[in-house]
PDB file of C-alpha atoms in Angstrom:
ATOM      1  CA  MET V   1       0.083  -0.422  -0.308  1.00  0.00           C
ATOM      2  CA  ARG V   2       1.277   3.266  -1.060  1.00  0.00           C
ATOM      3  CA  ALA V   3      -0.249   6.231   1.840  1.00  0.00           C
ATOM      4  CA  ALA V   4      -0.562  10.061   1.010  1.00  0.00           C
ATOM      5  CA  VAL V   5      -0.504  12.255   4.077  1.00  0.00           C
ATOM      6  CA  ILE V   6      -2.045  15.692   2.672  1.00  0.00           C
ATOM      7  CA  VAL V   7      -0.128  18.861   4.579  1.00  0.00           C
ATOM      8  CA  PHE V   8      -1.566  21.948   4.139  1.00  0.00           C
ATOM      9  CA  PRO V   9      -1.007  25.453   5.429  1.00  0.00           C
ATOM     10  CA  GLY V  10      -2.446  25.265   8.833  1.00  0.00           C
ATOM     11  CA  SER V  11      -2.278  21.349   8.839  1.00  0.00           C
ATOM     12  CA  ASN V  12      -1.109  20.355  12.029  1.00  0.00           C
ATOM     13  CA  CYS V  13      -1.866  16.411  12.943  1.00  0.00           C
ATOM     14  CA  ASP V  14       0.115  15.642   9.402  1.00  0.00           C
ATOM     15  CA  THR V  15       3.074  14.240  11.610  1.00  0.00           C
ATOM     16  CA  ASP V  16       1.175  12.177  14.035  1.00  0.00           C
ATOM     17  CA  MET V  17      -1.302  10.537  11.170  1.00  0.00           C
ATOM     18  CA  PHE V  18       2.022  10.511   9.386  1.00  0.00           C
ATOM     19  CA  HIS V  19       3.246   7.524  12.346  1.00  0.00           C
ATOM     20  CA  ALA V  20       0.090   6.181  12.715  1.00  0.00           C
ATOM     21  CA  VAL V  21       0.386   5.072   8.913  1.00  0.00           C
ATOM     22  CA  LYS V  22       3.453   4.307   9.323  1.00  0.00           C
ATOM     23  CA  ASP V  23       3.809   2.246  12.423  1.00  0.00           C
ATOM     24  CA  PHE V  24       0.904   0.480  12.504  1.00  0.00           C
ATOM     25  CA  THR V  25       0.829  -0.607   8.807  1.00  0.00           C
ATOM     26  CA  GLU V  26       2.920  -2.461   6.239  1.00  0.00           C
ATOM     27  CA  ALA V  27       2.175   0.530   3.841  1.00  0.00           C
ATOM     28  CA  GLU V  28       5.653   0.114   1.364  1.00  0.00           C
ATOM     29  CA  VAL V  29       5.715   4.242   1.097  1.00  0.00           C
ATOM     30  CA  VAL V  30       4.447   6.450   3.408  1.00  0.00           C
ATOM     31  CA  GLU V  31       4.524  10.058   2.104  1.00  0.00           C
ATOM     32  CA  PHE V  32       3.874  13.747   3.072  1.00  0.00           C
ATOM     33  CA  VAL V  33       2.361  15.353   0.019  1.00  0.00           C
ATOM     34  CA  PRO V  34       1.622  19.013   0.254  1.00  0.00           C
ATOM     35  CA  HIS V  35      -1.739  21.381  -1.271  1.00  0.00           C
ATOM     36  CA  THR V  36       0.064  22.151  -4.501  1.00  0.00           C
ATOM     37  CA  ALA V  37       0.635  18.852  -6.117  1.00  0.00           C
ATOM     38  CA  ASN V  38      -1.230  18.023  -8.753  1.00  0.00           C
ATOM     39  CA  SER V  39      -1.811  14.171  -8.692  1.00  0.00           C
ATOM     40  CA  VAL V  40      -1.989  11.772  -5.952  1.00  0.00           C
ATOM     41  CA  ALA V  41      -2.855   8.931  -8.318  1.00  0.00           C
ATOM     42  CA  ALA V  42      -0.058   6.880  -7.203  1.00  0.00           C
ATOM     43  CA  TYR V  43      -1.348   6.176  -3.911  1.00  0.00           C
ATOM     44  CA  ASP V  44      -3.381   3.466  -2.680  1.00  0.00           C
ATOM     45  CA  ALA V  45      -5.028   5.454   0.562  1.00  0.00           C
ATOM     46  CA  ILE V  46      -4.768   9.513   0.929  1.00  0.00           C
ATOM     47  CA  PHE V  47      -5.355  10.383   4.684  1.00  0.00           C
ATOM     48  CA  ILE V  48      -6.650  14.056   5.003  1.00  0.00           C
ATOM     49  CA  PRO V  49      -5.266  15.458   8.684  1.00  0.00           C
ATOM     50  CA  GLY V  50      -6.801  17.627  10.900  1.00  0.00           C
ATOM     51  CA  GLY V  51      -5.290  21.198  11.460  1.00  0.00           C
ATOM     52  CA  PHE V  52      -6.857  25.238  10.762  1.00  0.00           C
ATOM     53  CA  SER V  53      -6.264  24.911   7.167  1.00  0.00           C
ATOM     54  CA  TYR V  54      -6.226  28.808   5.648  1.00  0.00           C
ATOM     55  CA  GLY V  55      -6.628  29.557   8.948  1.00  0.00           C
ATOM     56  CA  ASP V  56     -10.350  28.032   9.329  1.00  0.00           C
ATOM     57  CA  TYR V  57     -10.578  31.657   7.433  1.00  0.00           C
ATOM     58  CA  LEU V  58     -14.536  31.875   5.714  1.00  0.00           C
ATOM     59  CA  ARG V  59     -15.742  28.199   6.969  1.00  0.00           C
ATOM     60  CA  THR V  60     -13.792  25.532   7.949  1.00  0.00           C
ATOM     61  CA  GLY V  61     -12.567  23.549   5.134  1.00  0.00           C
ATOM     62  CA  ALA V  62     -13.763  25.873   2.339  1.00  0.00           C
ATOM     63  CA  ILE V  63     -10.510  27.295   1.052  1.00  0.00           C
ATOM     64  CA  ALA V  64      -8.782  23.764   1.529  1.00  0.00           C
ATOM     65  CA  ARG V  65     -10.773  22.869  -1.012  1.00  0.00           C
ATOM     66  CA  PHE V  66      -9.830  24.227  -3.376  1.00  0.00           C
ATOM     67  CA  ALA V  67      -6.124  23.975  -3.331  1.00  0.00           C
ATOM     68  CA  PRO V  68      -4.480  22.078  -6.595  1.00  0.00           C
ATOM     69  CA  VAL V  69      -4.079  18.550  -4.443  1.00  0.00           C
ATOM     70  CA  MET V  70      -8.292  18.588  -4.043  1.00  0.00           C
ATOM     71  CA  LYS V  71      -9.336  18.052  -7.708  1.00  0.00           C
ATOM     72  CA  SER V  72      -6.422  15.119  -8.126  1.00  0.00           C
ATOM     73  CA  VAL V  73      -8.136  14.009  -4.276  1.00  0.00           C
ATOM     74  CA  SER V  74     -11.650  13.968  -6.204  1.00  0.00           C
ATOM     75  CA  GLU V  75     -10.748  12.422  -9.539  1.00  0.00           C
ATOM     76  CA  GLU V  76      -9.341   9.233  -7.087  1.00  0.00           C
ATOM     77  CA  ALA V  77     -12.548   9.095  -5.081  1.00  0.00           C
ATOM     78  CA  ALA V  78     -13.981   8.589  -7.829  1.00  0.00           C
ATOM     79  CA  LYS V  79     -12.397   5.532  -8.850  1.00  0.00           C
ATOM     80  CA  GLY V  80     -12.629   3.864  -5.249  1.00  0.00           C
ATOM     81  CA  LYS V  81      -9.336   4.631  -3.791  1.00  0.00           C
ATOM     82  CA  THR V  82      -9.797   4.577   0.344  1.00  0.00           C
ATOM     83  CA  ILE V  83      -9.839   8.649   1.580  1.00  0.00           C
ATOM     84  CA  VAL V  84      -9.521   9.000   5.116  1.00  0.00           C
ATOM     85  CA  GLY V  85     -10.246  13.137   6.577  1.00  0.00           C
ATOM     86  CA  VAL V  86      -9.689  13.178  10.094  1.00  0.00           C
ATOM     87  CA  CYS V  87     -11.386  16.430  11.801  1.00  0.00           C
ATOM     88  CA  ASN V  88      -9.994  19.534   9.703  1.00  0.00           C
ATOM     89  CA  GLY V  89      -9.382  16.318   7.382  1.00  0.00           C
ATOM     90  CA  PHE V  90     -13.758  16.052   7.379  1.00  0.00           C
ATOM     91  CA  GLN V  91     -14.431  19.486   7.016  1.00  0.00           C
ATOM     92  CA  ILE V  92     -12.374  20.068   3.398  1.00  0.00           C
ATOM     93  CA  LEU V  93     -14.121  16.666   1.991  1.00  0.00           C
ATOM     94  CA  GLN V  94     -17.985  17.642   3.154  1.00  0.00           C
ATOM     95  CA  GLU V  95     -16.953  21.390   1.657  1.00  0.00           C
ATOM     96  CA  ALA V  96     -15.486  18.873  -1.506  1.00  0.00           C
ATOM     97  CA  GLY V  97     -19.199  17.367  -1.772  1.00  0.00           C
ATOM     98  CA  LEU V  98     -17.087  13.826  -1.285  1.00  0.00           C
ATOM     99  CA  LEU V  99     -18.698  13.769   2.318  1.00  0.00           C
ATOM    100  CA  PRO V 100     -22.581  14.787   3.170  1.00  0.00           C
ATOM    101  CA  GLY V 101     -23.594  17.150   5.588  1.00  0.00           C
ATOM    102  CA  ALA V 102     -21.786  20.633   7.110  1.00  0.00           C
ATOM    103  CA  MET V 103     -20.644  21.431  10.653  1.00  0.00           C
ATOM    104  CA  LYS V 104     -21.560  23.892  12.362  1.00  0.00           C
ATOM    105  CA  ARG V 105     -20.287  25.538  15.629  1.00  0.00           C
ATOM    106  CA  ASN V 106     -19.897  23.637  18.656  1.00  0.00           C
ATOM    107  CA  LYS V 107     -23.800  23.738  19.988  1.00  0.00           C
ATOM    108  CA  ASP V 108     -22.214  25.493  23.660  1.00  0.00           C
ATOM    109  CA  LEU V 109     -19.750  27.396  21.359  1.00  0.00           C
ATOM    110  CA  LYS V 110     -16.846  25.738  23.408  1.00  0.00           C
ATOM    111  CA  PHE V 111     -13.398  24.507  21.719  1.00  0.00           C
ATOM    112  CA  ILE V 112     -13.874  20.833  22.801  1.00  0.00           C
ATOM    113  CA  CYS V 113     -10.373  19.103  23.375  1.00  0.00           C
ATOM    114  CA  ARG V 114     -10.941  15.673  25.422  1.00  0.00           C
ATOM    115  CA  THR V 115     -10.819  12.134  24.853  1.00  0.00           C
ATOM    116  CA  VAL V 116     -14.834  11.170  24.789  1.00  0.00           C
ATOM    117  CA  ASP V 117     -16.636   7.398  24.076  1.00  0.00           C
ATOM    118  CA  LEU V 118     -17.012   6.790  20.463  1.00  0.00           C
ATOM    119  CA  LYS V 119     -19.204   3.696  19.467  1.00  0.00           C
ATOM    120  CA  VAL V 120     -18.821   1.943  16.160  1.00  0.00           C
ATOM    121  CA  GLU V 121     -21.810   2.041  14.613  1.00  0.00           C
ATOM    122  CA  ASN V 122     -21.315  -0.009  11.548  1.00  0.00           C
ATOM    123  CA  SER V 123     -18.303  -2.357  11.395  1.00  0.00           C
ATOM    124  CA  LYS V 124     -18.280  -3.483   8.053  1.00  0.00           C
ATOM    125  CA  THR V 125     -16.762  -0.937   6.584  1.00  0.00           C
ATOM    126  CA  ARG V 126     -13.008  -0.920   5.265  1.00  0.00           C
ATOM    127  CA  PHE V 127     -12.628   1.361   8.005  1.00  0.00           C
ATOM    128  CA  THR V 128     -13.605  -0.603  10.635  1.00  0.00           C
ATOM    129  CA  SER V 129     -13.206  -3.909   9.983  1.00  0.00           C
ATOM    130  CA  SER V 130     -10.930  -4.706  12.482  1.00  0.00           C
ATOM    131  CA  TYR V 131     -13.387  -3.561  15.630  1.00  0.00           C
ATOM    132  CA  ASP V 132     -17.031  -4.887  16.697  1.00  0.00           C
ATOM    133  CA  LYS V 133     -20.037  -3.359  15.730  1.00  0.00           C
ATOM    134  CA  GLY V 134     -21.129  -1.888  19.236  1.00  0.00           C
ATOM    135  CA  ASP V 135     -17.279  -1.412  20.025  1.00  0.00           C
ATOM    136  CA  VAL V 136     -16.742   1.685  22.390  1.00  0.00           C
ATOM    137  CA  LEU V 137     -13.471   3.600  21.966  1.00  0.00           C
ATOM    138  CA  ARG V 138     -11.664   5.893  23.886  1.00  0.00           C
ATOM    139  CA  ILE V 139     -10.754   8.615  21.591  1.00  0.00           C
ATOM    140  CA  PRO V 140      -9.605  12.366  21.434  1.00  0.00           C
ATOM    141  CA  VAL V 141     -11.731  15.046  20.343  1.00  0.00           C
ATOM    142  CA  ALA V 142     -10.485  18.523  19.282  1.00  0.00           C
ATOM    143  CA  HIS V 143     -12.835  21.339  17.128  1.00  0.00           C
ATOM    144  CA  GLY V 144     -14.683  23.542  17.720  1.00  0.00           C
ATOM    145  CA  GLU V 145     -16.913  23.335  14.413  1.00  0.00           C
ATOM    146  CA  GLY V 146     -18.123  19.657  14.702  1.00  0.00           C
ATOM    147  CA  ASN V 147     -21.614  20.108  15.036  1.00  0.00           C
ATOM    148  CA  PHE V 148     -22.317  17.709  12.679  1.00  0.00           C
ATOM    149  CA  GLU V 149     -25.058  19.526  10.063  1.00  0.00           C
ATOM    150  CA  CYS V 150     -27.738  17.290   7.010  1.00  0.00           C
ATOM    151  CA  ASP V 151     -31.241  17.986   6.338  1.00  0.00           C
ATOM    152  CA  ASP V 152     -34.066  15.014   7.324  1.00  0.00           C
ATOM    153  CA  LYS V 153     -33.555  13.286   3.696  1.00  0.00           C
ATOM    154  CA  THR V 154     -29.904  12.848   3.716  1.00  0.00           C
ATOM    155  CA  TYR V 155     -30.147  11.939   7.394  1.00  0.00           C
ATOM    156  CA  ASP V 156     -32.201   9.101   6.330  1.00  0.00           C
ATOM    157  CA  GLN V 157     -30.070   8.133   3.704  1.00  0.00           C
ATOM    158  CA  LEU V 158     -27.000   7.553   5.958  1.00  0.00           C
ATOM    159  CA  GLN V 159     -29.265   5.457   8.541  1.00  0.00           C
ATOM    160  CA  GLN V 160     -30.432   3.033   5.613  1.00  0.00           C
ATOM    161  CA  LYS V 161     -27.239   2.128   3.318  1.00  0.00           C
ATOM    162  CA  GLY V 162     -25.052   1.832   6.590  1.00  0.00           C
ATOM    163  CA  GLN V 163     -23.267   6.276   6.449  1.00  0.00           C
ATOM    164  CA  ILE V 164     -22.741   6.635  10.048  1.00  0.00           C
ATOM    165  CA  VAL V 165     -19.806   4.719  10.653  1.00  0.00           C
ATOM    166  CA  PHE V 166     -19.246   6.153  13.854  1.00  0.00           C
ATOM    167  CA  THR V 167     -21.245   8.311  16.697  1.00  0.00           C
ATOM    168  CA  TYR V 168     -20.847   9.597  19.955  1.00  0.00           C
ATOM    169  CA  VAL V 169     -22.234   7.726  23.156  1.00  0.00           C
ATOM    170  CA  ASP V 170     -23.121  11.505  25.328  1.00  0.00           C
ATOM    171  CA  ASP V 171     -23.693  14.377  22.890  1.00  0.00           C
ATOM    172  CA  VAL V 172     -20.661  16.216  22.513  1.00  0.00           C
ATOM    173  CA  ASN V 173     -21.133  19.171  20.029  1.00  0.00           C
ATOM    174  CA  GLY V 174     -24.655  18.722  19.454  1.00  0.00           C
ATOM    175  CA  SER V 175     -24.462  16.822  16.644  1.00  0.00           C
ATOM    176  CA  LYS V 176     -27.290  15.499  14.412  1.00  0.00           C
ATOM    177  CA  GLY V 177     -27.947  11.761  15.830  1.00  0.00           C
ATOM    178  CA  GLN V 178     -24.554  12.090  17.585  1.00  0.00           C
ATOM    179  CA  ILE V 179     -22.689  11.697  14.163  1.00  0.00           C
ATOM    180  CA  ALA V 180     -18.729  11.274  14.970  1.00  0.00           C
ATOM    181  CA  GLY V 181     -18.609   9.796  11.591  1.00  0.00           C
ATOM    182  CA  VAL V 182     -19.897   9.319   7.750  1.00  0.00           C
ATOM    183  CA  GLN V 183     -18.976   7.153   5.134  1.00  0.00           C
ATOM    184  CA  ASN V 184     -19.961   7.896   1.558  1.00  0.00           C
ATOM    185  CA  GLU V 185     -22.560   5.608  -0.157  1.00  0.00           C
ATOM    186  CA  ALA V 186     -19.602   3.660  -2.317  1.00  0.00           C
ATOM    187  CA  GLY V 187     -18.145   3.476   1.286  1.00  0.00           C
ATOM    188  CA  ASN V 188     -14.155   4.262   0.346  1.00  0.00           C
ATOM    189  CA  VAL V 189     -14.260   7.701   1.572  1.00  0.00           C
ATOM    190  CA  LEU V 190     -14.179   8.140   5.366  1.00  0.00           C
ATOM    191  CA  GLY V 191     -14.454  11.328   7.801  1.00  0.00           C
ATOM    192  CA  MET V 192     -14.411  11.682  11.324  1.00  0.00           C
ATOM    193  CA  MET V 193     -14.399  14.498  13.890  1.00  0.00           C
ATOM    194  CA  PRO V 194     -12.746  12.474  16.638  1.00  0.00           C
ATOM    195  CA  HIS V 195      -8.912  11.347  16.118  1.00  0.00           C
ATOM    196  CA  PRO V 196      -7.719   8.069  15.938  1.00  0.00           C
ATOM    197  CA  GLU V 197      -4.184   9.364  15.092  1.00  0.00           C
ATOM    198  CA  ARG V 198      -4.075  10.413  18.477  1.00  0.00           C
ATOM    199  CA  ALA V 199      -4.925   7.459  20.081  1.00  0.00           C
ATOM    200  CA  MET V 200      -2.245   4.718  19.103  1.00  0.00           C
ATOM    201  CA  GLU V 201      -0.666   4.146  22.237  1.00  0.00           C
ATOM    202  CA  ALA V 202      -1.915   3.370  25.678  1.00  0.00           C
ATOM    203  CA  TRP V 203       1.061   5.217  26.980  1.00  0.00           C
ATOM    204  CA  LEU V 204      -0.671   8.084  25.796  1.00  0.00           C
ATOM    205  CA  GLY V 205      -4.446   7.163  26.542  1.00  0.00           C
ATOM    206  CA  SER V 206      -5.844   5.023  24.429  1.00  0.00           C
ATOM    207  CA  GLU V 207      -4.961   2.563  21.238  1.00  0.00           C
ATOM    208  CA  ASP V 208      -8.075   2.573  20.264  1.00  0.00           C
ATOM    209  CA  GLY V 209      -7.297   4.159  17.229  1.00  0.00           C
ATOM    210  CA  ARG V 210      -4.804   1.657  16.035  1.00  0.00           C
ATOM    211  CA  LYS V 211      -7.885  -0.540  14.499  1.00  0.00           C
ATOM    212  CA  LEU V 212      -9.502   1.832  12.100  1.00  0.00           C
ATOM    213  CA  PHE V 213      -5.439   1.730  10.728  1.00  0.00           C
ATOM    214  CA  THR V 214      -5.312  -1.955  10.547  1.00  0.00           C
ATOM    215  CA  SER V 215      -8.383  -2.004   8.814  1.00  0.00           C
ATOM    216  CA  VAL V 216      -7.431   0.371   6.085  1.00  0.00           C
ATOM    217  CA  TYR V 217      -4.498  -1.471   5.817  1.00  0.00           C
ATOM    218  CA  ARG V 218      -5.809  -5.292   5.606  1.00  0.00           C
ATOM    219  CA  ASN V 219      -8.383  -4.452   3.221  1.00  0.00           C
ATOM    220  CA  TRP V 220      -6.358  -2.680   0.767  1.00  0.00           C
ATOM    221  CA  ARG V 221      -3.988  -6.422   1.072  1.00  0.00           C
ATOM    222  CA  GLU V 222      -7.026  -8.701   1.010  1.00  0.00           C
ATOM    223  CA  SER V 223      -8.548  -6.972  -2.749  1.00  0.00           C
ATOM    224  CA  ASN V 224      -4.809  -6.056  -3.831  1.00  0.00           C
ATOM    225  CA  VAL V 225      -2.372  -8.623  -2.989  1.00  0.00           C
ATOM    226  CA  VAL V 226      -2.347 -12.254  -4.398  1.00  0.00           C
ATOM    227  CA  THR V 227      -1.500 -14.434  -1.613  1.00  0.00           C
ATOM    228  CA  ASN V 228      -0.678 -18.356  -2.018  1.00  0.00           C
TER     229      ASN V 228
ATOM    230  CA  MET J   1     -16.905  48.609 -10.416  1.00  0.00           C
ATOM    231  CA  VAL J   2     -19.313  48.425  -7.689  1.00  0.00           C
ATOM    232  CA  ASN J   3     -20.220  47.444  -4.173  1.00  0.00           C
ATOM    233  CA  VAL J   4     -21.183  44.471  -3.894  1.00  0.00           C
ATOM    234  CA  HIS J   5     -22.447  42.802  -0.312  1.00  0.00           C
ATOM    235  CA  VAL J   6     -23.007  39.611   0.461  1.00  0.00           C
ATOM    236  CA  TYR J   7     -25.328  38.503   3.498  1.00  0.00           C
ATOM    237  CA  ILE J   8     -25.159  34.745   4.494  1.00  0.00           C
ATOM    238  CA  THR J   9     -27.417  33.196   7.027  1.00  0.00           C
ATOM    239  CA  LEU J  10     -27.595  29.658   7.963  1.00  0.00           C
ATOM    240  CA  LYS J  11     -31.360  28.111   6.548  1.00  0.00           C
ATOM    241  CA  GLU J  12     -34.093  27.979   8.625  1.00  0.00           C
ATOM    242  CA  GLY J  13     -34.641  25.340  10.851  1.00  0.00           C
ATOM    243  CA  VAL J  14     -30.875  24.599  11.005  1.00  0.00           C
ATOM    244  CA  LEU J  15     -30.555  25.644  14.862  1.00  0.00           C
ATOM    245  CA  ASP J  16     -27.576  28.605  15.349  1.00  0.00           C
ATOM    246  CA  PRO J  17     -26.122  28.294  18.020  1.00  0.00           C
ATOM    247  CA  GLN J  18     -24.517  31.694  18.156  1.00  0.00           C
ATOM    248  CA  GLY J  19     -27.522  33.244  17.715  1.00  0.00           C
ATOM    249  CA  LYS J  20     -29.087  31.299  20.463  1.00  0.00           C
ATOM    250  CA  ALA J  21     -26.036  32.316  22.398  1.00  0.00           C
ATOM    251  CA  VAL J  22     -27.005  35.524  21.835  1.00  0.00           C
ATOM    252  CA  GLU J  23     -30.578  36.154  22.382  1.00  0.00           C
ATOM    253  CA  HIS J  24     -29.871  34.663  26.147  1.00  0.00           C
ATOM    254  CA  SER J  25     -26.920  36.923  26.693  1.00  0.00           C
ATOM    255  CA  LEU J  26     -29.357  39.975  25.305  1.00  0.00           C
ATOM    256  CA  THR J  27     -32.062  38.813  27.621  1.00  0.00           C
ATOM    257  CA  ALA J  28     -30.416  38.219  31.054  1.00  0.00           C
ATOM    258  CA  LEU J  29     -28.775  41.976  29.797  1.00  0.00           C
ATOM    259  CA  GLY J  30     -32.837  43.025  30.559  1.00  0.00           C
ATOM    260  CA  TYR J  31     -33.703  43.762  26.867  1.00  0.00           C
ATOM    261  CA  GLU J  32     -37.280  42.738  26.578  1.00  0.00           C
ATOM    262  CA  GLY J  33     -39.442  41.586  22.789  1.00  0.00           C
ATOM    263  CA  VAL J  34     -36.174  40.639  21.786  1.00  0.00           C
ATOM    264  CA  GLU J  35     -37.000  37.003  20.042  1.00  0.00           C
ATOM    265  CA  GLU J  36     -35.039  35.699  17.265  1.00  0.00           C
ATOM    266  CA  VAL J  37     -30.914  36.182  16.881  1.00  0.00           C
ATOM    267  CA  ASN J  38     -29.733  35.075  13.775  1.00  0.00           C
ATOM    268  CA  VAL J  39     -25.993  35.764  13.693  1.00  0.00           C
ATOM    269  CA  GLY J  40     -24.723  35.818   9.918  1.00  0.00           C
ATOM    270  CA  LYS J  41     -22.169  37.457   7.737  1.00  0.00           C
ATOM    271  CA  TRP J  42     -21.592  39.980   5.614  1.00  0.00           C
ATOM    272  CA  ILE J  43     -18.583  40.012   2.942  1.00  0.00           C
ATOM    273  CA  GLN J  44     -17.856  43.347   0.810  1.00  0.00           C
ATOM    274  CA  LEU J  45     -16.558  42.834  -2.196  1.00  0.00           C
ATOM    275  CA  LYS J  46     -15.430  45.323  -5.224  1.00  0.00           C
ATOM    276  CA  VAL J  47     -16.541  43.193  -8.567  1.00  0.00           C
ATOM    277  CA  GLU J  48     -16.165  45.281 -12.385  1.00  0.00           C
ATOM    278  CA  ASP J  49     -19.725  45.650 -13.451  1.00  0.00           C
ATOM    279  CA  GLY J  50     -21.021  44.825 -16.819  1.00  0.00           C
ATOM    280  CA  GLU J  51     -22.649  41.676 -18.163  1.00  0.00           C
ATOM    281  CA  GLY J  52     -23.618  38.943 -16.943  1.00  0.00           C
ATOM    282  CA  LEU J  53     -22.917  40.639 -12.843  1.00  0.00           C
ATOM    283  CA  ASP J  54     -25.819  38.891 -10.851  1.00  0.00           C
ATOM    284  CA  ALA J  55     -24.515  34.975 -12.708  1.00  0.00           C
ATOM    285  CA  ARG J  56     -21.011  36.426 -11.786  1.00  0.00           C
ATOM    286  CA  ILE J  57     -22.360  36.884  -8.077  1.00  0.00           C
ATOM    287  CA  THR J  58     -24.665  34.068  -7.697  1.00  0.00           C
ATOM    288  CA  ALA J  59     -21.598  31.518  -8.840  1.00  0.00           C
ATOM    289  CA  MET J  60     -19.340  33.324  -6.749  1.00  0.00           C
ATOM    290  CA  CYS J  61     -20.979  32.748  -3.967  1.00  0.00           C
ATOM    291  CA  GLU J  62     -22.791  29.078  -4.563  1.00  0.00           C
ATOM    292  CA  GLN J  63     -19.136  27.807  -5.286  1.00  0.00           C
ATOM    293  CA  LEU J  64     -17.400  29.563  -2.331  1.00  0.00           C
ATOM    294  CA  LEU J  65     -18.846  31.593   0.433  1.00  0.00           C
ATOM    295  CA  ALA J  66     -21.475  30.046   1.107  1.00  0.00           C
ATOM    296  CA  ASN J  67     -22.163  26.599   1.599  1.00  0.00           C
ATOM    297  CA  PRO J  68     -25.880  25.394   0.409  1.00  0.00           C
ATOM    298  CA  VAL J  69     -26.065  22.585   2.593  1.00  0.00           C
ATOM    299  CA  ILE J  70     -26.448  24.816   5.315  1.00  0.00           C
ATOM    300  CA  GLU J  71     -26.165  28.352   4.352  1.00  0.00           C
ATOM    301  CA  ASN J  72     -28.743  30.720   2.769  1.00  0.00           C
ATOM    302  CA  TYR J  73     -26.849  34.056   0.927  1.00  0.00           C
ATOM    303  CA  SER J  74     -28.506  37.148  -0.666  1.00  0.00           C
ATOM    304  CA  TYR J  75     -26.656  40.038  -2.279  1.00  0.00           C
ATOM    305  CA  LYS J  76     -27.138  44.259  -2.796  1.00  0.00           C
ATOM    306  CA  VAL J  77     -25.334  45.510  -5.569  1.00  0.00           C
ATOM    307  CA  GLU J  78     -24.534  49.122  -4.443  1.00  0.00           C
ATOM    308  CA  ARG J  79     -23.315  51.399  -7.479  1.00  0.00           C
ATOM    309  CA  GLU J  80     -22.011  54.806  -6.260  1.00  0.00           C
ATOM    310  CA  ALA J  81     -23.927  57.811  -7.432  1.00  0.00           C
ATOM    311  CA  THR J  82     -22.971  60.043 -10.669  1.00  0.00           C
ATOM    312  CA  VAL J  83     -23.164  63.595 -10.512  1.00  0.00           C
TER     313      VAL J  83
END
């Protein structure tokens, strides 16, 4: 597996993401790819990390979504490549129209930075197959705009098609249906507000994020590597 | 050039946490009779006048300035009075 970690001006979780992919998958290649790159076609999995791309100006993700690299990310998403957006990465994917919904300010208007309980709602995805449905994970959140909003029709569709991948056990930020992570209809693009890449080591508080990365890797290997 | 004022608000039915907080604050300060507070954005642009002005402004709003998933926009074109 060849993995890319996209870096925008203002990304600040790129190094954590890089180490999560590098240390917890058997990816042959993990590379930082700048926002100015014209193509990510050489990669099998593309990770869009958290941060404050372009200072969150206008709306979170609104400017990053037009960075040169995003055109190629959209093209690769359409081809079925694996795309994972965390926090600001999720917001960028929403702005790009690759994932449903939009983020509002947290309901109490505060930036929330703490570890929360996250429930796996769908374990039949390429991102969560190493978990079991109903698993409760301890994963940090760090966001001011994570209040997931969509219209009722979209919400029904998300439910019916198993696109709700993670929910918060408690109402953390006002998100509709306590949604914390969703995938697209095709199942190859995931966005989540909590940071699995910050939950990779027990001595840092939690290692519950590891299985997300092992899931991505295993699913790539199963569909791409011929074993005897 | 014309001055274009773009106003962006959350769509009706989308709960506005900022508006709610401001409303509570006003009530706490003793201002009565304030029923609904909405917080939005105002963006001012200087745009070249001429053909297709509305289409250009609309395109800018839809592509970048507003997020149609949760936001509405409106705009006002202001031409300087000619003497």
